[in-house]
Amino acid sequence: MGSTSTIASTAQPPRVNLLGLSRRQMEQFFLELGEKPFRARQVLQWIHHAGVCEIERMTNLGKALRDRLQHIAEVRPPEIVSQHDSQDGTRKWAIRVDGGGLVETVLIPEGARATLCVSSQVGCALDCSFCSTGKQGFERDLTAAEIIGQLWLAIKSYDAFCSGKGRVVTNVVMMGMGEPLLNFDNVVAAMDLMLEDLAYGISKRRVTLSTSGVVPALDRLAEVSEVSLAVSLHAPNDALRSQLVPINRKYPIAMLLQSCRNYIAAQSDSKRVVTVEYTLLAGVNDQPEHARELAALLRDFPCKINLIPFNTFPDSGYRRPSGNAVSRFWQVLVDAGYIVTVRTTRGDDIDAACGQLVGQVVDRTRRSERHRAAVQTRAMQTG
Ligand code: SAH
Ligand code: SF4
């Protein structure tokens, strides 16, 4: 009994990572400490405007409060393990999160804009047949700090907090590893910080969440968020989509499109559209008849279409269509009156394109980690 209470009194509770707290959560945190809400505003600005993570440097908090905070809180970004720069200016980071998992973040500069592609989970459970992240399986959700930490690290890596260099990240897409709607609360908290003026102040139109179609979560998102929406369709009918995107068996196309319509209808500005993502797989979904069927399916649906020629990875079993096949597909949709863009492959030389994320580098790391774990287990069993 005595020893239990000794342990209980000496064990330190884990420190709260302030990096991942939305404005409301930060205000609540300071309220519970008996502090005024303006403390939350000061700390948000230190972290997300000034890029400061040492509490002792937050000088306008007063010494007593800083001392107190240092015992119960921290500002801890995830750790960069490697950084690669592509010849086209794309920069990719491999980021290690608590527990050893790796995720990737990619910054894609295009003229005046620079888009950061952010991961939401280590791996993904949804197993879309053409996605290397899906092949990896699901490991865990990222925390809000690990999600917003990717934006924080990107800005830090250009030394661009308070530097007068202007914005190094103008747009964010939740299109890295993982299905963002399956990590709902953490993704929403991180996106709140992206939009929050006391943090990054990015406009809601410039933050995009891409989903493979988790309908109930999308319905919930409509109630709490105003970010732009992209939906991974990839097929013009349920039979084909269910093969490529297994979650379609649970939430088929008609249900998904209705949920997207509701999302758009819930927005305060009327002119929003959904980005329909369509990965083109040679000989599978890239024929003119698929394009015609897609054009018919999306008639009256408020959207623009983004075609993504398949990005290859080892043992994928799929091929990228020829340039001609992509043009033919594009033309059918344009003739039908759609706004259609073709996503150019960026950062190809560093494996930074859609669906290639993590691919080889993590596969190798994970495999060797799994191997080490297996060896250790065997050693323990025999030893
Ligand atoms: N999980 C979310 C967001 C991440 S993937 C989603 O599925 O929407 C971002 C986009 O890249 C999705 O449309 C996804 O289907 C597509 N994608 C995945 N693997 C790909 C690959 N190998 N080549 C081209 N696009 C791919
Ligand atoms: Fe997951 Fe998106 Fe990849 Fe599908 S495409 S497995 S939902 S990350």
PDB file of N, CA and C in Angstrom, residues 229-263:
ATOM      1  N   LEU A 229     -12.971  20.884 -49.973  1.00  0.00           N
ATOM      2  CA  LEU A 229     -13.127  19.432 -49.952  1.00  0.00           C
ATOM      3  C   LEU A 229     -12.678  18.824 -51.282  1.00  0.00           C
ATOM      4  N   ALA A 230     -11.889  17.752 -51.176  1.00  0.00           N
ATOM      5  CA  ALA A 230     -11.545  16.950 -52.356  1.00  0.00           C
ATOM      6  C   ALA A 230     -11.980  15.522 -52.068  1.00  0.00           C
ATOM      7  N   VAL A 231     -12.500  14.854 -53.086  1.00  0.00           N
ATOM      8  CA  VAL A 231     -12.971  13.498 -52.854  1.00  0.00           C
ATOM      9  C   VAL A 231     -12.352  12.568 -53.892  1.00  0.00           C
ATOM     10  N   SER A 232     -11.843  11.439 -53.386  1.00  0.00           N
ATOM     11  CA  SER A 232     -11.125  10.494 -54.240  1.00  0.00           C
ATOM     12  C   SER A 232     -12.119   9.550 -54.880  1.00  0.00           C
ATOM     13  N   LEU A 233     -12.520   9.852 -56.113  1.00  0.00           N
ATOM     14  CA  LEU A 233     -13.562   9.048 -56.760  1.00  0.00           C
ATOM     15  C   LEU A 233     -12.945   7.866 -57.511  1.00  0.00           C
ATOM     16  N   HIS A 234     -12.107   8.151 -58.485  1.00  0.00           N
ATOM     17  CA  HIS A 234     -11.304   7.135 -59.193  1.00  0.00           C
ATOM     18  C   HIS A 234     -12.072   6.156 -60.070  1.00  0.00           C
ATOM     19  N   ALA A 235     -13.390   6.186 -60.054  1.00  0.00           N
ATOM     20  CA  ALA A 235     -14.158   5.278 -60.922  1.00  0.00           C
ATOM     21  C   ALA A 235     -15.543   5.872 -61.128  1.00  0.00           C
ATOM     22  N   PRO A 236     -16.152   5.596 -62.294  1.00  0.00           N
ATOM     23  CA  PRO A 236     -17.468   6.190 -62.563  1.00  0.00           C
ATOM     24  C   PRO A 236     -18.636   5.301 -62.138  1.00  0.00           C
ATOM     25  N   ASN A 237     -18.363   4.112 -61.616  1.00  0.00           N
ATOM     26  CA  ASN A 237     -19.477   3.256 -61.176  1.00  0.00           C
ATOM     27  C   ASN A 237     -19.054   2.460 -59.939  1.00  0.00           C
ATOM     28  N   ASP A 238     -20.064   1.939 -59.233  1.00  0.00           N
ATOM     29  CA  ASP A 238     -19.786   1.267 -57.954  1.00  0.00           C
ATOM     30  C   ASP A 238     -18.991  -0.025 -58.126  1.00  0.00           C
ATOM     31  N   ALA A 239     -19.253  -0.746 -59.227  1.00  0.00           N
ATOM     32  CA  ALA A 239     -18.568  -2.037 -59.384  1.00  0.00           C
ATOM     33  C   ALA A 239     -17.055  -1.822 -59.430  1.00  0.00           C
ATOM     34  N   LEU A 240     -16.629  -0.853 -60.263  1.00  0.00           N
ATOM     35  CA  LEU A 240     -15.200  -0.598 -60.399  1.00  0.00           C
ATOM     36  C   LEU A 240     -14.643   0.094 -59.151  1.00  0.00           C
ATOM     37  N   ARG A 241     -15.397   1.051 -58.615  1.00  0.00           N
ATOM     38  CA  ARG A 241     -14.880   1.793 -57.444  1.00  0.00           C
ATOM     39  C   ARG A 241     -14.694   0.863 -56.248  1.00  0.00           C
ATOM     40  N   SER A 242     -15.594  -0.090 -56.098  1.00  0.00           N
ATOM     41  CA  SER A 242     -15.459  -1.010 -54.954  1.00  0.00           C
ATOM     42  C   SER A 242     -14.194  -1.852 -55.050  1.00  0.00           C
ATOM     43  N   GLN A 243     -13.729  -2.094 -56.291  1.00  0.00           N
ATOM     44  CA  GLN A 243     -12.467  -2.830 -56.436  1.00  0.00           C
ATOM     45  C   GLN A 243     -11.263  -1.962 -56.065  1.00  0.00           C
ATOM     46  N   LEU A 244     -11.341  -0.685 -56.444  1.00  0.00           N
ATOM     47  CA  LEU A 244     -10.182   0.194 -56.257  1.00  0.00           C
ATOM     48  C   LEU A 244     -10.154   0.824 -54.867  1.00  0.00           C
ATOM     49  N   VAL A 245     -11.319   1.205 -54.385  1.00  0.00           N
ATOM     50  CA  VAL A 245     -11.442   1.925 -53.111  1.00  0.00           C
ATOM     51  C   VAL A 245     -12.421   1.120 -52.247  1.00  0.00           C
ATOM     52  N   PRO A 246     -11.916   0.169 -51.466  1.00  0.00           N
ATOM     53  CA  PRO A 246     -12.809  -0.787 -50.793  1.00  0.00           C
ATOM     54  C   PRO A 246     -13.890  -0.138 -49.918  1.00  0.00           C
ATOM     55  N   ILE A 247     -13.641   1.073 -49.399  1.00  0.00           N
ATOM     56  CA  ILE A 247     -14.654   1.673 -48.525  1.00  0.00           C
ATOM     57  C   ILE A 247     -15.937   1.994 -49.304  1.00  0.00           C
ATOM     58  N   ASN A 248     -15.839   1.934 -50.635  1.00  0.00           N
ATOM     59  CA  ASN A 248     -17.036   2.153 -51.456  1.00  0.00           C
ATOM     60  C   ASN A 248     -18.109   1.079 -51.206  1.00  0.00           C
ATOM     61  N   ARG A 249     -17.675  -0.098 -50.740  1.00  0.00           N
ATOM     62  CA  ARG A 249     -18.662  -1.161 -50.481  1.00  0.00           C
ATOM     63  C   ARG A 249     -19.575  -0.749 -49.331  1.00  0.00           C
ATOM     64  N   LYS A 250     -19.025   0.053 -48.434  1.00  0.00           N
ATOM     65  CA  LYS A 250     -19.825   0.520 -47.292  1.00  0.00           C
ATOM     66  C   LYS A 250     -20.586   1.807 -47.636  1.00  0.00           C
ATOM     67  N   TYR A 251     -19.902   2.722 -48.308  1.00  0.00           N
ATOM     68  CA  TYR A 251     -20.521   4.017 -48.650  1.00  0.00           C
ATOM     69  C   TYR A 251     -20.411   4.226 -50.147  1.00  0.00           C
ATOM     70  N   PRO A 252     -21.397   3.716 -50.901  1.00  0.00           N
ATOM     71  CA  PRO A 252     -21.306   3.781 -52.364  1.00  0.00           C
ATOM     72  C   PRO A 252     -21.403   5.208 -52.914  1.00  0.00           C
ATOM     73  N   ILE A 253     -21.172   5.311 -54.228  1.00  0.00           N
ATOM     74  CA  ILE A 253     -20.989   6.620 -54.863  1.00  0.00           C
ATOM     75  C   ILE A 253     -22.157   7.580 -54.606  1.00  0.00           C
ATOM     76  N   ALA A 254     -23.389   7.100 -54.763  1.00  0.00           N
ATOM     77  CA  ALA A 254     -24.539   8.010 -54.627  1.00  0.00           C
ATOM     78  C   ALA A 254     -24.559   8.623 -53.223  1.00  0.00           C
ATOM     79  N   MET A 255     -24.261   7.791 -52.229  1.00  0.00           N
ATOM     80  CA  MET A 255     -24.250   8.268 -50.843  1.00  0.00           C
ATOM     81  C   MET A 255     -23.132   9.298 -50.642  1.00  0.00           C
ATOM     82  N   LEU A 256     -21.980   8.999 -51.238  1.00  0.00           N
ATOM     83  CA  LEU A 256     -20.831   9.897 -51.095  1.00  0.00           C
ATOM     84  C   LEU A 256     -21.102  11.247 -51.757  1.00  0.00           C
ATOM     85  N   LEU A 257     -21.657  11.215 -52.979  1.00  0.00           N
ATOM     86  CA  LEU A 257     -21.907  12.489 -53.674  1.00  0.00           C
ATOM     87  C   LEU A 257     -22.950  13.312 -52.922  1.00  0.00           C
ATOM     88  N   GLN A 258     -23.942  12.643 -52.334  1.00  0.00           N
ATOM     89  CA  GLN A 258     -24.944  13.377 -51.564  1.00  0.00           C
ATOM     90  C   GLN A 258     -24.305  14.038 -50.341  1.00  0.00           C
ATOM     91  N   SER A 259     -23.417  13.308 -49.697  1.00  0.00           N
ATOM     92  CA  SER A 259     -22.749  13.857 -48.517  1.00  0.00           C
ATOM     93  C   SER A 259     -21.881  15.075 -48.914  1.00  0.00           C
ATOM     94  N   CYS A 260     -21.245  14.988 -50.097  1.00  0.00           N
ATOM     95  CA  CYS A 260     -20.455  16.130 -50.597  1.00  0.00           C
ATOM     96  C   CYS A 260     -21.366  17.338 -50.859  1.00  0.00           C
ATOM     97  N   ARG A 261     -22.520  17.083 -51.458  1.00  0.00           N
ATOM     98  CA  ARG A 261     -23.468  18.183 -51.708  1.00  0.00           C
ATOM     99  C   ARG A 261     -23.863  18.849 -50.398  1.00  0.00           C
ATOM    100  N   ASN A 262     -24.134  18.022 -49.378  1.00  0.00           N
ATOM    101  CA  ASN A 262     -24.520  18.582 -48.080  1.00  0.00           C
ATOM    102  C   ASN A 262     -23.384  19.416 -47.502  1.00  0.00           C
ATOM    103  N   TYR A 263     -22.158  18.947 -47.702  1.00  0.00           N
ATOM    104  CA  TYR A 263     -21.001  19.682 -47.182  1.00  0.00           C
ATOM    105  C   TYR A 263     -20.947  21.076 -47.816  1.00  0.00           C
TER     106      TYR A 263
END
